[in-house]
């Protein structure tokens, strides 16, 4: 039985008009999607707040059971959901399979959160019972992007629901099926009561209404740094929490003792996985000068060997860029970099939305594709001569999301990582990694720290309440 029938998937009551669901690889229309207008947010938040009160009082075993069944259903419907991820988001099948695996794990981990201890008994100077208790935040607003639509929605939706909240989810309209409707269908089949999850596909105005809504005290946002700054500022004015997971320009540092073949393998995956449309993408390759020329040559050869095409109908390594606007940005950064003296060692061309994996050599502090987040399959490579220079280069710039270091000396790698400000560090691995049990997030322009994953979800989606109980009413001086 189909989980996502285009004839029946439409959310009820949305007033923002309709939008086509487009397959980037072909331009084909896969269906028509109802969009949410700003006024729909108010109606959804009212319904969610009403439903949340009963849900928060539901025994934790019931909430956990819904999330466990949802995890099982991601596996049961894997073939259908994989096809949607491939066609709607341009994922290759392997990347789609990874998203489904992580989505299931996020549900299982969320189910375990429901039975975690909820507080502590505190000592008190007074004759009273004093304790803390974590209580649901209420209604959580989730704003998710297009690039890993299933993971980047479910990682907030699942723990928020497990901990007793209701959720308003605004997926990117370009991937609203994978990043929104698929979650709603799975959770409904898993037994989630009506009214607890509202899918609100829409543009910036819908997101602004969600952040401003007084019934939504917590916002979980994943997206660009520019948009995240706006979300954080609006949330701050309303005195509500905003968990921001933003952009990056992550460095892969290849030390002099590295196995160059292994380093190039790491680099290829780090820069070209999902066409480079990943916040953790390796955006800067810092390579010891003794390996630099060979590294560029090998990475360029590897890039030239990769197949680019329609991932639904062909066996390829890279699929399409999400849309023409994103492709134009990538192409402009590569052309501007070449104009400033960077050498295009591989790629730099495209056909329709299919951009060739690109390697840039001879980059410096003024190379646009090196200093900016490209969000495309572009690998700028730069040499360094000492550990001090490597640390300085990796630390430069506004971002602090992920770091990879390749070396035969793991202790040296850890020592170097401690000198570079970042939210995530991997020794002998590239920068693109994710696990449901691990806290995830960046610092500086990459966000507000590790707010997703594992125990971090407890802080993200609950409030810590202090309660005291006396046998008799307290006496006071007046």
Coordinates of C-alpha atoms in Angstrom, one line a residue:
X1 CA 0.0 0.0 0.0
X2 CA 1.3 3.4 -0.9
X3 CA 2.3 5.7 1.9
X4 CA 2.4 8.9 -0.2
X5 CA -0.4 8.9 -2.8
X6 CA -0.3 12.3 -4.6
X7 CA -4.1 12.1 -4.7
X8 CA -4.5 12.0 -0.9
X9 CA -1.4 13.7 0.6
X10 CA -2.8 17.3 0.7
X11 CA -2.9 18.8 4.1
X12 CA -6.4 20.1 4.9
X13 CA -7.3 23.8 5.2
X14 CA -4.1 25.4 4.0
X15 CA -4.7 28.7 2.2
X16 CA -1.3 29.6 0.6
X17 CA -2.2 28.2 -2.9
X18 CA -0.5 25.4 -4.7
X19 CA 3.0 24.6 -5.8
X20 CA 4.3 21.9 -8.1
X21 CA 6.6 19.1 -6.7
X22 CA 9.4 19.2 -9.2
X23 CA 12.0 16.5 -10.0
X24 CA 15.3 18.5 -10.4
X25 CA 16.9 15.9 -12.6
X26 CA 14.2 16.1 -15.3
X27 CA 12.0 19.0 -14.5
X28 CA 9.0 16.6 -14.4
X29 CA 6.1 17.5 -12.1
X30 CA 5.6 14.7 -9.5
X31 CA 2.5 16.2 -8.0
X32 CA 0.9 19.4 -6.6
X33 CA 1.4 20.5 -3.0
X34 CA -0.8 22.8 -0.9
X35 CA 1.2 25.6 0.7
X36 CA 0.7 27.3 4.1
X37 CA 0.1 31.0 4.4
X38 CA 1.0 33.0 7.5
X39 CA -2.5 32.9 8.7
X40 CA -2.5 29.1 8.7
X41 CA 0.3 29.1 11.3
X42 CA -2.0 30.7 13.9
X43 CA -4.7 28.1 13.3
X44 CA -2.2 25.2 13.5
X45 CA -0.6 26.5 16.7
X46 CA -4.0 26.8 18.4
X47 CA -4.9 23.3 17.4
X48 CA -1.4 22.0 18.4
X49 CA -1.5 23.7 21.8
X50 CA -4.9 22.1 22.5
X51 CA -3.7 18.6 21.5
X52 CA -0.4 18.9 23.4
X53 CA -2.0 19.1 26.8
X54 CA -3.4 15.6 26.6
X55 CA -0.3 14.3 24.9
X56 CA 2.0 15.6 27.7
X57 CA -0.1 13.7 30.2
X58 CA 0.0 10.5 28.2
X59 CA 2.2 7.8 29.8
X60 CA 5.8 7.8 28.6
X61 CA 5.4 4.2 27.4
X62 CA 2.7 5.2 25.0
X63 CA 4.7 8.1 23.6
X64 CA 7.8 5.8 23.3
X65 CA 5.7 3.2 21.5
X66 CA 4.6 5.6 18.8
X67 CA 8.2 6.6 18.1
X68 CA 9.4 3.0 18.0
X69 CA 6.7 2.0 15.6
X70 CA 7.6 5.0 13.4
X71 CA 11.2 3.8 13.3
X72 CA 10.0 0.4 12.1
X73 CA 7.8 2.0 9.5
X74 CA 10.7 3.9 7.9
X75 CA 12.2 0.5 7.2
X76 CA 8.8 -1.0 6.1
X77 CA 8.2 1.8 3.6
X78 CA 11.9 2.2 2.6
X79 CA 11.5 1.5 -1.1
X80 CA 8.8 4.1 -1.6
X81 CA 10.5 6.7 0.6
X82 CA 13.9 6.1 -1.1
X83 CA 12.3 6.8 -4.5
X84 CA 10.9 10.1 -3.2
X85 CA 14.2 11.1 -1.8
X86 CA 16.0 10.3 -5.0
X87 CA 13.5 12.1 -7.2
X88 CA 12.5 15.1 -5.1
X89 CA 15.8 16.0 -3.5
X90 CA 18.2 14.7 -6.2
X91 CA 19.8 12.2 -3.8
X92 CA 21.7 9.2 -5.1
X93 CA 20.1 5.9 -3.7
X94 CA 22.9 5.4 -1.2
X95 CA 22.4 8.8 0.3
X96 CA 18.6 8.2 0.4
X97 CA 19.2 4.9 2.2
X98 CA 21.4 6.7 4.7
X99 CA 18.7 9.2 5.4
X100 CA 16.2 6.4 6.0
X101 CA 18.6 4.7 8.4
X102 CA 19.2 7.8 10.4
X103 CA 15.5 8.7 10.4
X104 CA 14.7 5.3 12.0
X105 CA 17.5 5.7 14.5
X106 CA 16.3 9.2 15.4
X107 CA 12.9 7.7 16.2
X108 CA 14.4 4.9 18.3
X109 CA 16.6 7.3 20.2
X110 CA 13.7 9.6 20.8
X111 CA 11.6 6.7 22.1
X112 CA 14.4 6.1 24.7
X113 CA 14.2 9.8 25.8
X114 CA 10.7 9.4 27.0
X115 CA 11.8 7.2 29.9
X116 CA 14.8 9.2 30.9
X117 CA 14.9 10.7 34.5
X118 CA 13.1 14.0 34.4
X119 CA 14.8 15.8 37.3
X120 CA 16.7 15.8 40.6
X121 CA 15.9 16.0 44.3
X122 CA 17.8 19.0 45.7
X123 CA 19.0 19.8 49.2
X124 CA 17.2 22.7 50.9
X125 CA 17.7 25.0 53.9
X126 CA 14.0 24.8 54.6
X127 CA 11.8 21.9 55.9
X128 CA 10.5 21.1 52.4
X129 CA 10.9 18.7 49.5
X130 CA 12.8 20.5 46.8
X131 CA 13.2 19.1 43.3
X132 CA 13.6 19.9 39.6
X133 CA 11.5 18.4 36.8
X134 CA 11.8 18.6 33.1
X135 CA 8.4 19.5 31.5
X136 CA 7.5 19.8 27.8
X137 CA 8.2 23.1 26.2
X138 CA 4.7 23.0 24.7
X139 CA 4.6 23.6 20.9
X140 CA 7.9 23.4 19.1
X141 CA 8.4 25.1 15.7
X142 CA 10.7 23.3 13.3
X143 CA 12.0 24.9 10.1
X144 CA 14.0 22.4 8.0
X145 CA 16.0 22.8 4.7
X146 CA 16.0 20.9 1.4
X147 CA 19.4 19.2 1.4
X148 CA 18.8 16.3 3.8
X149 CA 15.1 16.8 4.2
X150 CA 14.2 13.7 6.1
X151 CA 17.0 13.7 8.6
X152 CA 16.9 17.5 9.2
X153 CA 13.2 17.3 10.0
X154 CA 12.9 14.1 12.0
X155 CA 15.9 14.9 14.2
X156 CA 13.8 17.7 15.9
X157 CA 10.3 16.3 15.3
X158 CA 10.9 12.9 16.9
X159 CA 12.5 14.0 20.2
X160 CA 10.1 16.9 20.6
X161 CA 7.1 14.6 20.3
X162 CA 8.7 11.9 22.5
X163 CA 9.1 14.5 25.3
X164 CA 5.5 15.5 25.2
X165 CA 5.4 18.4 22.8
X166 CA 3.3 19.2 19.8
X167 CA 5.2 20.3 16.6
X168 CA 4.6 22.7 13.7
X169 CA 7.0 21.7 10.9
X170 CA 7.8 24.0 8.0
X171 CA 9.7 22.0 5.5
X172 CA 11.4 23.7 2.5
X173 CA 8.7 23.7 -0.3
X174 CA 11.2 22.2 -2.7
X175 CA 11.4 19.0 -0.6
X176 CA 8.1 19.2 1.3
X177 CA 7.2 15.6 0.5
X178 CA 10.4 14.0 1.9
X179 CA 10.9 16.6 4.6
X180 CA 7.3 16.9 5.8
X181 CA 4.5 14.8 4.4
X182 CA 6.5 11.6 4.7
X183 CA 7.0 12.2 8.4
X184 CA 3.3 13.0 8.9
X185 CA 2.3 9.8 7.1
X186 CA 4.7 7.6 9.0
X187 CA 3.8 9.0 12.4
X188 CA 0.1 8.8 11.7
X189 CA 0.4 5.2 10.8
X190 CA 2.5 4.7 14.0
X191 CA -0.5 6.0 16.0
X192 CA 0.4 9.6 16.7
X193 CA -2.9 11.3 17.8
X194 CA -4.3 13.9 15.5
X195 CA -3.4 17.6 16.1
X196 CA 0.1 17.0 17.4
X197 CA 2.0 17.4 14.1
X198 CA 1.2 20.1 11.6
X199 CA 3.0 20.3 8.2
X200 CA 3.2 23.9 6.9
X201 CA 5.1 24.0 3.6
X202 CA 5.7 27.6 2.7
X203 CA 8.1 30.4 2.1
X204 CA 9.9 33.0 4.3
X205 CA 6.6 34.7 5.3
X206 CA 5.3 31.4 6.7
X207 CA 8.5 30.9 8.6
X208 CA 8.4 34.4 10.0
X209 CA 4.8 33.8 11.2
X210 CA 6.0 30.6 12.9
X211 CA 8.8 32.3 14.7
X212 CA 6.5 35.1 15.8
X213 CA 3.7 33.0 17.1
X214 CA 3.2 33.4 20.8
X215 CA 2.1 29.8 21.3
X216 CA 5.5 28.5 20.0
X217 CA 8.1 29.0 22.7
X218 CA 10.9 27.0 21.0
X219 CA 12.2 27.2 17.4
X220 CA 14.5 24.6 15.9
X221 CA 16.0 26.0 12.7
X222 CA 18.4 24.5 10.2
X223 CA 19.4 26.6 7.3
X224 CA 21.7 29.3 6.1
X225 CA 23.6 31.6 8.4
X226 CA 21.9 34.7 6.9
X227 CA 18.4 33.2 7.5
X228 CA 19.5 31.9 11.0
X229 CA 20.6 35.4 12.1
X230 CA 17.1 36.7 11.2
X231 CA 15.4 33.8 13.0
X232 CA 17.6 34.3 16.1
X233 CA 16.9 38.0 16.1
X234 CA 13.2 37.6 15.8
X235 CA 13.1 34.9 18.5
X236 CA 15.2 37.0 20.8
X237 CA 12.8 39.9 20.5
X238 CA 10.0 37.5 21.5
X239 CA 12.1 36.1 24.4
X240 CA 11.9 32.5 23.0
X241 CA 14.6 29.9 22.5
X242 CA 16.0 29.4 19.0
X243 CA 18.3 26.4 18.3
X244 CA 20.2 27.3 15.2
X245 CA 22.2 24.9 13.0
X246 CA 23.6 27.0 10.3
X247 CA 26.1 27.0 7.5
X248 CA 29.8 26.0 7.4
X249 CA 33.0 26.1 5.4
X250 CA 34.6 23.1 7.0
X251 CA 38.3 22.3 6.7
X252 CA 40.0 19.0 6.0
X253 CA 43.6 19.1 7.1
X254 CA 46.0 16.6 5.6
X255 CA 49.2 16.4 7.5
X256 CA 52.6 15.6 6.1
X257 CA 52.6 12.0 7.3
X258 CA 49.1 11.2 5.8
X259 CA 48.5 8.3 3.5
X260 CA 47.7 10.4 0.4
X261 CA 45.5 7.8 -1.2
X262 CA 43.4 7.6 1.9
X263 CA 43.3 11.4 2.2
X264 CA 42.0 11.8 -1.4
X265 CA 39.3 9.2 -0.7
X266 CA 38.2 11.1 2.3
X267 CA 38.4 14.4 0.4
X268 CA 36.3 13.1 -2.5
X269 CA 33.5 12.1 -0.2
X270 CA 33.7 15.2 1.9
X271 CA 33.4 17.6 -1.0
X272 CA 31.2 15.8 -3.5
X273 CA 28.7 13.8 -1.4
X274 CA 25.2 15.0 -2.4
X275 CA 26.7 17.5 -4.8
X276 CA 28.3 19.3 -1.9
X277 CA 24.8 20.4 -0.7
X278 CA 25.6 19.5 3.0
X279 CA 26.3 22.0 5.8
X280 CA 29.3 19.9 6.8
X281 CA 30.8 19.6 3.3
X282 CA 34.5 19.9 3.1
X283 CA 34.8 23.4 1.8
X284 CA 38.6 23.9 2.3
X285 CA 41.3 21.4 1.7
X286 CA 44.5 22.3 3.7
X287 CA 47.3 20.0 2.5
X288 CA 50.9 19.9 3.7
X289 CA 53.2 21.5 1.0
X290 CA 55.1 18.2 0.6
X291 CA 51.9 16.5 -0.6
X292 CA 50.1 19.4 -2.3
X293 CA 50.9 18.8 -6.0
X294 CA 50.2 15.1 -5.8
X295 CA 47.1 15.7 -3.8
X296 CA 45.7 18.1 -6.4
X297 CA 46.5 15.8 -9.2
X298 CA 44.9 12.8 -7.6
X299 CA 41.8 14.7 -6.4
X300 CA 41.3 16.1 -9.9
X301 CA 41.6 12.7 -11.4
X302 CA 39.1 11.3 -9.0
X303 CA 36.7 14.2 -9.7
X304 CA 36.9 13.5 -13.4
X305 CA 36.1 9.9 -12.9
X306 CA 32.8 10.5 -11.1
X307 CA 29.6 10.1 -13.0
X308 CA 27.0 12.9 -12.8
X309 CA 23.4 12.4 -13.9
X310 CA 19.9 11.4 -13.1
X311 CA 20.1 9.2 -9.9
X312 CA 16.6 7.7 -10.4
X313 CA 17.4 6.3 -13.9
X314 CA 21.2 6.0 -14.0
X315 CA 23.9 4.7 -11.7
X316 CA 25.8 7.9 -10.8
X317 CA 27.9 9.4 -8.0
X318 CA 26.4 12.9 -8.1
X319 CA 22.8 13.9 -8.9
X320 CA 21.4 17.4 -9.8
X321 CA 21.7 20.6 -7.9
X322 CA 18.4 21.4 -6.3
X323 CA 17.5 24.3 -8.6
X324 CA 18.7 27.0 -11.0
X325 CA 19.3 29.6 -8.4
X326 CA 21.6 27.4 -6.4
X327 CA 23.5 26.3 -9.6
X328 CA 23.9 29.9 -10.6
X329 CA 25.5 30.7 -7.2
X330 CA 27.9 27.8 -7.5
X331 CA 28.9 28.7 -11.0
X332 CA 29.4 32.4 -10.2
X333 CA 31.7 31.5 -7.3
X334 CA 33.8 29.2 -9.4
X335 CA 34.1 31.8 -12.2
X336 CA 34.9 34.5 -9.8
X337 CA 37.6 32.3 -8.2
X338 CA 39.1 31.5 -11.6
X339 CA 39.1 35.2 -12.5
X340 CA 41.1 35.9 -9.3
X341 CA 43.8 33.4 -10.2
X342 CA 42.5 30.0 -9.0
X343 CA 43.4 27.1 -11.3
X344 CA 40.4 24.9 -12.3
X345 CA 42.1 21.5 -12.1
X346 CA 38.9 19.6 -12.7
X347 CA 35.2 20.4 -13.5
X348 CA 33.9 23.9 -13.5
X349 CA 31.2 23.0 -16.0
X350 CA 27.6 22.0 -16.0
X351 CA 24.8 20.6 -18.1
X352 CA 21.3 21.7 -17.0
X353 CA 21.4 21.2 -13.2
X354 CA 24.2 18.7 -13.3
X355 CA 27.4 20.4 -12.1
X356 CA 30.7 18.6 -12.5
X357 CA 32.7 17.9 -9.3
X358 CA 35.3 20.7 -9.3
X359 CA 38.8 21.1 -7.9
X360 CA 40.4 24.5 -7.5
X361 CA 44.1 24.9 -6.9
X362 CA 46.2 28.0 -6.2
X363 CA 43.6 29.5 -3.9
X364 CA 44.2 32.1 -1.2
X365 CA 42.4 34.4 1.2
X366 CA 40.8 36.3 -1.7
X367 CA 39.4 33.3 -3.6
X368 CA 35.6 33.5 -3.3
X369 CA 35.0 29.7 -3.4
X370 CA 37.6 29.2 -0.6
X371 CA 36.3 31.9 1.7
X372 CA 32.6 31.5 1.2
X373 CA 30.2 28.6 1.7
X374 CA 29.6 27.3 -1.8
X375 CA 27.0 24.6 -1.1
X376 CA 28.1 22.8 -4.2
X377 CA 30.6 20.2 -5.4
X378 CA 33.7 22.4 -5.3
X379 CA 37.0 21.5 -3.6
X380 CA 39.4 24.4 -3.1
X381 CA 42.9 23.1 -2.2
X382 CA 45.6 25.2 -0.4
X383 CA 49.1 24.2 0.9
X384 CA 50.5 24.9 4.4
X385 CA 54.0 24.4 5.8
X386 CA 53.7 24.0 9.5
X387 CA 51.2 22.9 12.1
X388 CA 50.9 26.5 13.3
X389 CA 50.0 27.6 9.8
X390 CA 47.5 24.7 9.4
X391 CA 45.8 25.7 12.7
X392 CA 45.6 29.3 11.7
X393 CA 44.2 28.6 8.3
X394 CA 41.6 26.1 9.6
X395 CA 40.6 28.6 12.3
X396 CA 40.2 31.5 9.9
X397 CA 36.8 32.7 8.8
X398 CA 33.4 33.1 10.5
X399 CA 32.3 29.4 10.6
X400 CA 32.9 26.7 13.2
X401 CA 30.9 23.6 12.2
X402 CA 33.1 20.5 11.3
X403 CA 36.7 19.6 11.0
X404 CA 38.6 16.6 9.6
X405 CA 42.2 15.8 10.1
X406 CA 44.1 13.0 8.2
X407 CA 47.3 11.8 9.8
X408 CA 49.1 8.5 10.8
X409 CA 49.5 10.0 14.3
X410 CA 46.1 10.2 15.9
X411 CA 47.4 11.9 19.1
X412 CA 48.9 14.6 16.9
X413 CA 45.5 14.9 15.2
X414 CA 43.7 15.4 18.5
X415 CA 46.3 17.9 19.6
X416 CA 45.8 19.9 16.4
X417 CA 42.0 19.7 16.7
X418 CA 42.1 21.2 20.2
X419 CA 43.7 24.3 18.6
X420 CA 40.9 24.9 16.1
X421 CA 37.4 26.2 17.2
X422 CA 34.7 23.9 15.9
X423 CA 31.6 22.1 17.0
X424 CA 32.6 18.7 15.5
X425 CA 36.0 17.2 14.9
X426 CA 36.9 13.9 13.2
X427 CA 40.4 12.4 13.2
X428 CA 41.1 10.3 10.1
X429 CA 37.7 11.0 8.6
X430 CA 36.3 13.7 6.5
X431 CA 33.8 16.4 7.7
X432 CA 30.4 14.8 6.8
X433 CA 29.3 12.6 9.6
X434 CA 26.0 12.1 11.5
X435 CA 24.7 9.8 14.1
X436 CA 21.4 10.0 16.1
X437 CA 23.2 9.4 19.4
X438 CA 25.7 12.2 19.0
X439 CA 25.2 15.9 19.8
X440 CA 25.3 18.0 16.6
X441 CA 25.9 21.6 16.0
X442 CA 28.4 24.4 15.3
X443 CA 29.7 27.5 16.9
X444 CA 30.1 31.1 15.8
X445 CA 28.4 31.7 12.4
X446 CA 27.6 27.9 12.2
X447 CA 25.1 28.1 15.0
X448 CA 24.3 28.0 18.7
X449 CA 26.2 24.8 19.6
X450 CA 25.3 21.1 19.9
X451 CA 21.5 21.4 20.3
X452 CA 20.5 18.2 18.5
X453 CA 21.1 14.5 19.2
X454 CA 21.5 12.4 22.2
X455 CA 21.0 14.0 25.6
X456 CA 21.2 17.5 24.0
X457 CA 17.5 16.9 23.0
X458 CA 16.4 17.0 26.6
X459 CA 17.6 20.5 27.0
X460 CA 16.4 21.6 23.6
X461 CA 12.7 20.5 23.9
X462 CA 11.9 20.8 27.7
X463 CA 11.8 23.4 30.4
X464 CA 13.5 22.8 33.8
X465 CA 11.0 23.6 36.5
X466 CA 11.9 24.0 40.2
X467 CA 9.2 22.8 42.6
X468 CA 9.0 22.7 46.5
X469 CA 6.5 21.1 48.8
X470 CA 5.9 21.8 52.5
X471 CA 3.8 19.9 54.9
X472 CA 2.3 23.2 56.3
X473 CA 2.2 26.7 54.9
X474 CA 5.4 28.6 55.4
X475 CA 5.6 31.5 57.9
X476 CA 7.1 34.8 56.9
X477 CA 8.1 38.0 58.8
X478 CA 5.3 40.0 57.3

